[in-house]
Amino acid sequence: PMRRLMRRETDMLFGYVMREDRSVLELIDSDYAFLNDKLARHYDVPGIIGEEMRLVRLPADSPRGGVLTQGTVLAVTSNPTRTSPVKRGMFVLENILGTPTPPPPPDVPELEEVKKEFGGREPKLAEMLALHRADKLCNSCHSRMDPLGLAFENFNALGGWRDTDAQLPIDPSGRLITGENFASVRELKRILTHERRADYYRCLAEKTLTYALGRGLEYYDIHTVDQIVDRLTREDGRMSALLMGVIESVPFQK
């Protein structure tokens, strides 16, 4: 089934970056993907024949490449019946930029409840979120999450491509809280791998170290994280810089 193909795609990308000692930036943005004919059809990637999963060069204008536009991440950050820009934005904040927002206050109404404000017409998800952001209490977190999540609105809840929501054109453009503007998901991925590269390296170093140590990080681990980030920066983000940085670190060795 499609679910297994998507899972395999994610596993193969990670395995390839690790075994070939490629840059960890390719986990966010790459000009290739691992596909077979069925998955390529689902993703609208032309010219792929055969059921064997393999490395495929993507067309120059493809929005695919990297885990953020894979079916696994897009499905797991959706609700059962629709996409969730909030979950998708939160995923990027938590797992790429390392700046998660606090949990929402207890009595937040369901997003669907604002539908009645649109006089009977079916609103786009982006419009409902804009209304939700107008509430001062909600704005501080949603102004960080929503632009990131709405960049992925062209991908439906199963990762397929679409141009409209509620029969209205989707606008994936936005602005990060740090000021960078983007017009598409491709531009957002470029910002994450260039302007925000240091944030991504730090987030990855912290998560890998946490996993390797089997405990949460403490204030005295900051020096170790700094060293791993420096090594990633010096070695162009190579996977070996991350893994050896963790393995050779004092907390891991002791």
Short mmCIF file of C-alpha atoms in Angstrom, two decimals:
data_model
loop_
_atom_site.label_atom_id
_atom_site.label_comp_id
_atom_site.label_asym_id
_atom_site.label_seq_id
_atom_site.Cartn_x
_atom_site.Cartn_y
_atom_site.Cartn_z
CA PRO A 1 0.00 0.00 0.00
CA MET A 2 0.92 3.67 -0.39
CA ARG A 3 1.67 3.97 3.32
CA ARG A 4 4.47 1.39 3.07
CA LEU A 5 5.95 3.06 -0.02
CA MET A 6 6.02 6.43 1.76
CA ARG A 7 7.68 4.92 4.81
CA ARG A 8 10.26 3.25 2.55
CA GLU A 9 10.90 6.57 0.77
CA THR A 10 11.76 8.28 4.06
CA ASP A 11 13.97 5.38 5.21
CA MET A 12 15.82 5.32 1.89
CA LEU A 13 16.51 9.07 1.93
CA PHE A 14 17.95 8.95 5.45
CA GLY A 15 19.97 5.81 4.67
CA TYR A 16 21.39 7.38 1.51
CA VAL A 17 22.45 10.62 3.25
CA MET A 18 24.05 8.60 6.04
CA ARG A 19 25.84 5.92 3.99
CA GLU A 20 27.08 8.31 1.29
CA ASP A 21 28.08 10.85 3.98
CA ARG A 22 26.11 13.62 2.29
CA SER A 23 25.01 16.94 3.79
CA VAL A 24 22.22 16.82 6.38
CA LEU A 25 20.76 19.82 4.47
CA GLU A 26 19.57 17.29 1.86
CA LEU A 27 17.11 15.96 4.46
CA ILE A 28 15.29 19.30 3.98
CA ASP A 29 16.04 20.14 0.35
CA SER A 30 17.36 17.87 -2.40
CA ASP A 31 17.09 17.59 -6.19
CA TYR A 32 16.34 13.86 -5.91
CA ALA A 33 13.82 11.54 -4.28
CA PHE A 34 13.31 7.80 -3.85
CA LEU A 35 10.28 6.74 -5.87
CA ASN A 36 8.64 4.01 -7.90
CA ASP A 37 5.91 4.36 -10.54
CA LYS A 38 3.02 4.31 -8.04
CA LEU A 39 4.51 6.88 -5.67
CA ALA A 40 5.69 9.07 -8.57
CA ARG A 41 2.12 9.14 -9.95
CA HIS A 42 0.81 10.15 -6.51
CA TYR A 43 3.41 12.95 -6.39
CA ASP A 44 2.89 14.05 -10.04
CA VAL A 45 6.50 13.23 -10.97
CA PRO A 46 6.47 12.17 -14.65
CA GLY A 47 8.40 9.48 -16.49
CA ILE A 48 8.96 6.90 -13.72
CA ILE A 49 8.36 3.29 -14.79
CA GLY A 50 8.61 0.11 -12.70
CA GLU A 51 7.69 -0.82 -9.14
CA GLU A 52 11.22 -0.86 -7.70
CA MET A 53 11.95 2.05 -5.32
CA ARG A 54 15.04 3.92 -6.52
CA LEU A 55 16.85 7.26 -6.58
CA VAL A 56 15.23 9.59 -9.11
CA ARG A 57 16.43 13.06 -10.20
CA LEU A 58 13.56 15.51 -9.82
CA PRO A 59 12.50 18.05 -12.48
CA ALA A 60 14.05 21.49 -11.86
CA ASP A 61 10.73 23.06 -10.79
CA SER A 62 9.61 20.16 -8.55
CA PRO A 63 8.37 21.07 -5.05
CA ARG A 64 9.50 17.61 -3.85
CA GLY A 65 12.87 16.67 -2.34
CA GLY A 66 13.63 16.42 1.39
CA VAL A 67 11.44 14.99 4.16
CA LEU A 68 9.11 17.98 4.61
CA THR A 69 7.35 17.30 1.29
CA GLN A 70 7.23 13.51 1.69
CA GLY A 71 3.93 11.75 2.29
CA THR A 72 5.05 10.48 5.70
CA VAL A 73 5.58 13.94 7.22
CA LEU A 74 2.64 15.53 5.35
CA ALA A 75 0.21 12.80 6.50
CA VAL A 76 1.40 12.69 10.11
CA THR A 77 0.99 16.50 10.35
CA SER A 78 -2.60 16.42 9.02
CA ASN A 79 -5.95 15.83 10.68
CA PRO A 80 -8.02 12.79 9.60
CA THR A 81 -10.13 14.75 7.09
CA ARG A 82 -8.00 17.80 6.23
CA THR A 83 -4.52 19.29 6.32
CA SER A 84 -3.36 21.02 9.50
CA PRO A 85 -1.15 24.07 8.83
CA VAL A 86 -0.79 24.41 12.61
CA LYS A 87 0.64 20.88 13.01
CA ARG A 88 2.83 21.34 9.95
CA GLY A 89 4.14 24.69 11.15
CA MET A 90 4.76 23.24 14.61
CA PHE A 91 6.66 20.30 13.04
CA VAL A 92 9.08 22.72 11.32
CA LEU A 93 9.49 24.85 14.46
CA GLU A 94 10.14 21.82 16.66
CA ASN A 95 12.20 19.58 14.37
CA ILE A 96 14.02 21.97 12.02
CA LEU A 97 14.33 25.36 13.73
CA GLY A 98 14.36 24.07 17.33
CA THR A 99 11.93 26.76 18.56
CA PRO A 100 8.66 25.00 19.53
CA THR A 101 5.76 27.08 20.85
CA PRO A 102 4.17 26.43 24.27
CA PRO A 103 1.00 24.27 24.32
CA PRO A 104 -2.28 26.10 23.52
CA PRO A 105 -4.46 27.50 26.34
CA PRO A 106 -7.15 25.05 27.55
CA ASP A 107 -10.42 26.47 26.11
CA VAL A 108 -9.46 27.19 22.49
CA PRO A 109 -12.53 26.59 20.25
CA GLU A 110 -12.25 24.23 17.26
CA LEU A 111 -11.07 26.01 14.12
CA GLU A 112 -14.22 24.86 12.29
CA GLU A 113 -16.33 27.02 14.65
CA VAL A 114 -15.24 30.22 12.87
CA LYS A 115 -16.93 29.00 9.64
CA LYS A 116 -20.14 30.82 10.56
CA GLU A 117 -18.30 34.15 10.18
CA PHE A 118 -18.14 33.59 6.40
CA GLY A 119 -21.86 33.97 5.68
CA GLY A 120 -22.56 30.44 4.48
CA ARG A 121 -19.72 30.09 1.94
CA GLU A 122 -17.01 27.46 2.44
CA PRO A 123 -13.84 29.33 3.55
CA LYS A 124 -10.27 28.28 2.84
CA LEU A 125 -8.33 26.95 5.81
CA ALA A 126 -5.99 29.94 5.41
CA GLU A 127 -8.94 32.33 5.86
CA MET A 128 -10.14 30.57 9.02
CA LEU A 129 -6.62 30.69 10.48
CA ALA A 130 -6.34 34.42 9.67
CA LEU A 131 -9.51 35.02 11.71
CA HIS A 132 -8.15 32.86 14.54
CA ARG A 133 -4.89 34.88 14.53
CA ALA A 134 -6.87 38.09 15.03
CA ASP A 135 -7.34 37.00 18.67
CA LYS A 136 -4.43 38.51 20.63
CA LEU A 137 -4.16 35.46 22.86
CA CYS A 138 -3.73 33.18 19.85
CA ASN A 139 -1.57 35.49 17.75
CA SER A 140 1.75 35.17 19.57
CA CYS A 141 2.12 31.46 18.71
CA HIS A 142 0.10 31.31 15.49
CA SER A 143 2.10 34.13 13.89
CA ARG A 144 5.09 31.77 14.14
CA MET A 145 3.37 28.49 13.18
CA ASP A 146 0.83 29.45 10.53
CA PRO A 147 3.06 30.97 7.81
CA LEU A 148 5.29 27.87 7.93
CA GLY A 149 2.34 25.47 7.84
CA LEU A 150 0.45 27.36 5.11
CA ALA A 151 3.51 27.06 2.84
CA PHE A 152 2.56 23.35 2.57
CA GLU A 153 -1.15 23.91 1.76
CA ASN A 154 -0.62 22.77 -1.86
CA PHE A 155 -0.08 19.28 -0.40
CA ASN A 156 -3.25 17.52 0.69
CA ALA A 157 -3.55 15.33 3.80
CA LEU A 158 -1.90 12.39 1.97
CA GLY A 159 0.85 14.42 0.32
CA GLY A 160 -0.74 14.70 -3.14
CA TRP A 161 -0.60 18.06 -4.96
CA ARG A 162 -3.59 20.43 -5.24
CA ASP A 163 -3.99 24.00 -6.49
CA THR A 164 -7.20 24.97 -4.68
CA ASP A 165 -8.83 24.74 -1.26
CA ALA A 166 -12.62 25.27 -1.01
CA GLN A 167 -12.42 26.01 -4.80
CA LEU A 168 -10.20 29.03 -4.14
CA PRO A 169 -6.55 29.27 -5.25
CA ILE A 170 -3.97 28.39 -2.59
CA ASP A 171 -1.37 31.02 -1.69
CA PRO A 172 1.72 29.35 -0.16
CA SER A 173 3.66 32.60 0.31
CA GLY A 174 4.52 33.88 3.78
CA ARG A 175 7.02 35.46 6.10
CA LEU A 176 9.04 33.92 8.92
CA ILE A 177 8.95 35.61 12.32
CA THR A 178 12.67 36.34 11.70
CA GLY A 179 11.74 38.45 8.65
CA GLU A 180 12.51 36.25 5.62
CA ASN A 181 9.83 36.26 2.89
CA PHE A 182 9.08 33.27 0.67
CA ALA A 183 6.70 32.80 -2.27
CA SER A 184 6.63 28.99 -2.37
CA VAL A 185 7.57 25.86 -0.46
CA ARG A 186 10.76 25.65 -2.58
CA GLU A 187 11.82 29.12 -1.39
CA LEU A 188 10.97 28.20 2.21
CA LYS A 189 13.21 25.12 1.97
CA ARG A 190 15.99 27.33 0.61
CA ILE A 191 15.64 29.71 3.56
CA LEU A 192 15.75 26.79 6.04
CA THR A 193 18.97 25.46 4.44
CA HIS A 194 20.68 28.85 3.99
CA GLU A 195 19.60 31.77 6.22
CA ARG A 196 18.39 29.47 9.04
CA ARG A 197 21.05 26.81 8.56
CA ALA A 198 22.68 27.39 11.96
CA ASP A 199 19.30 26.91 13.72
CA TYR A 200 18.79 23.62 11.87
CA TYR A 201 22.30 22.36 12.72
CA ARG A 202 21.69 23.19 16.41
CA CYS A 203 18.27 21.51 16.46
CA LEU A 204 19.69 18.40 14.81
CA ALA A 205 22.69 18.31 17.17
CA GLU A 206 20.41 18.60 20.23
CA LYS A 207 18.01 15.90 19.06
CA THR A 208 20.76 13.47 18.02
CA LEU A 209 22.63 13.99 21.30
CA THR A 210 19.40 13.51 23.30
CA TYR A 211 18.74 10.25 21.42
CA ALA A 212 22.33 9.03 21.86
CA LEU A 213 22.48 9.81 25.59
CA GLY A 214 19.00 8.53 26.38
CA ARG A 215 18.27 11.61 28.50
CA GLY A 216 17.20 15.23 28.16
CA LEU A 217 19.95 17.82 27.70
CA GLU A 218 21.12 19.91 30.67
CA TYR A 219 22.68 23.40 30.81
CA TYR A 220 26.17 21.85 30.95
CA ASP A 221 25.62 20.14 27.56
CA ILE A 222 25.59 23.49 25.72
CA HIS A 223 29.35 23.32 25.10
CA THR A 224 29.01 19.88 23.48
CA VAL A 225 26.16 21.07 21.25
CA ASP A 226 28.24 24.14 20.24
CA GLN A 227 31.14 21.86 19.27
CA ILE A 228 28.90 19.65 17.10
CA VAL A 229 27.39 22.72 15.39
CA ASP A 230 30.88 24.12 14.72
CA ARG A 231 31.94 20.80 13.24
CA LEU A 232 28.85 20.63 11.00
CA THR A 233 29.55 24.19 9.83
CA ARG A 234 33.22 23.43 9.08
CA GLU A 235 32.44 20.18 7.25
CA ASP A 236 29.55 21.49 5.11
CA GLY A 237 26.91 19.62 7.10
CA ARG A 238 28.26 16.16 6.39
CA MET A 239 26.41 13.41 8.24
CA SER A 240 29.72 12.07 9.62
CA ALA A 241 30.36 15.44 11.32
CA LEU A 242 27.06 15.06 13.20
CA LEU A 243 27.48 11.39 14.12
CA MET A 244 31.18 11.53 15.03
CA GLY A 245 30.60 14.81 16.86
CA VAL A 246 28.10 13.01 19.09
CA ILE A 247 30.11 9.78 19.47
CA GLU A 248 33.37 11.55 20.35
CA SER A 249 31.72 13.98 22.78
CA VAL A 250 32.48 13.84 26.51
CA PRO A 251 28.90 13.09 27.65
CA PHE A 252 28.58 10.18 25.20
CA GLN A 253 32.03 8.75 26.00
CA LYS A 254 31.41 8.91 29.76
#
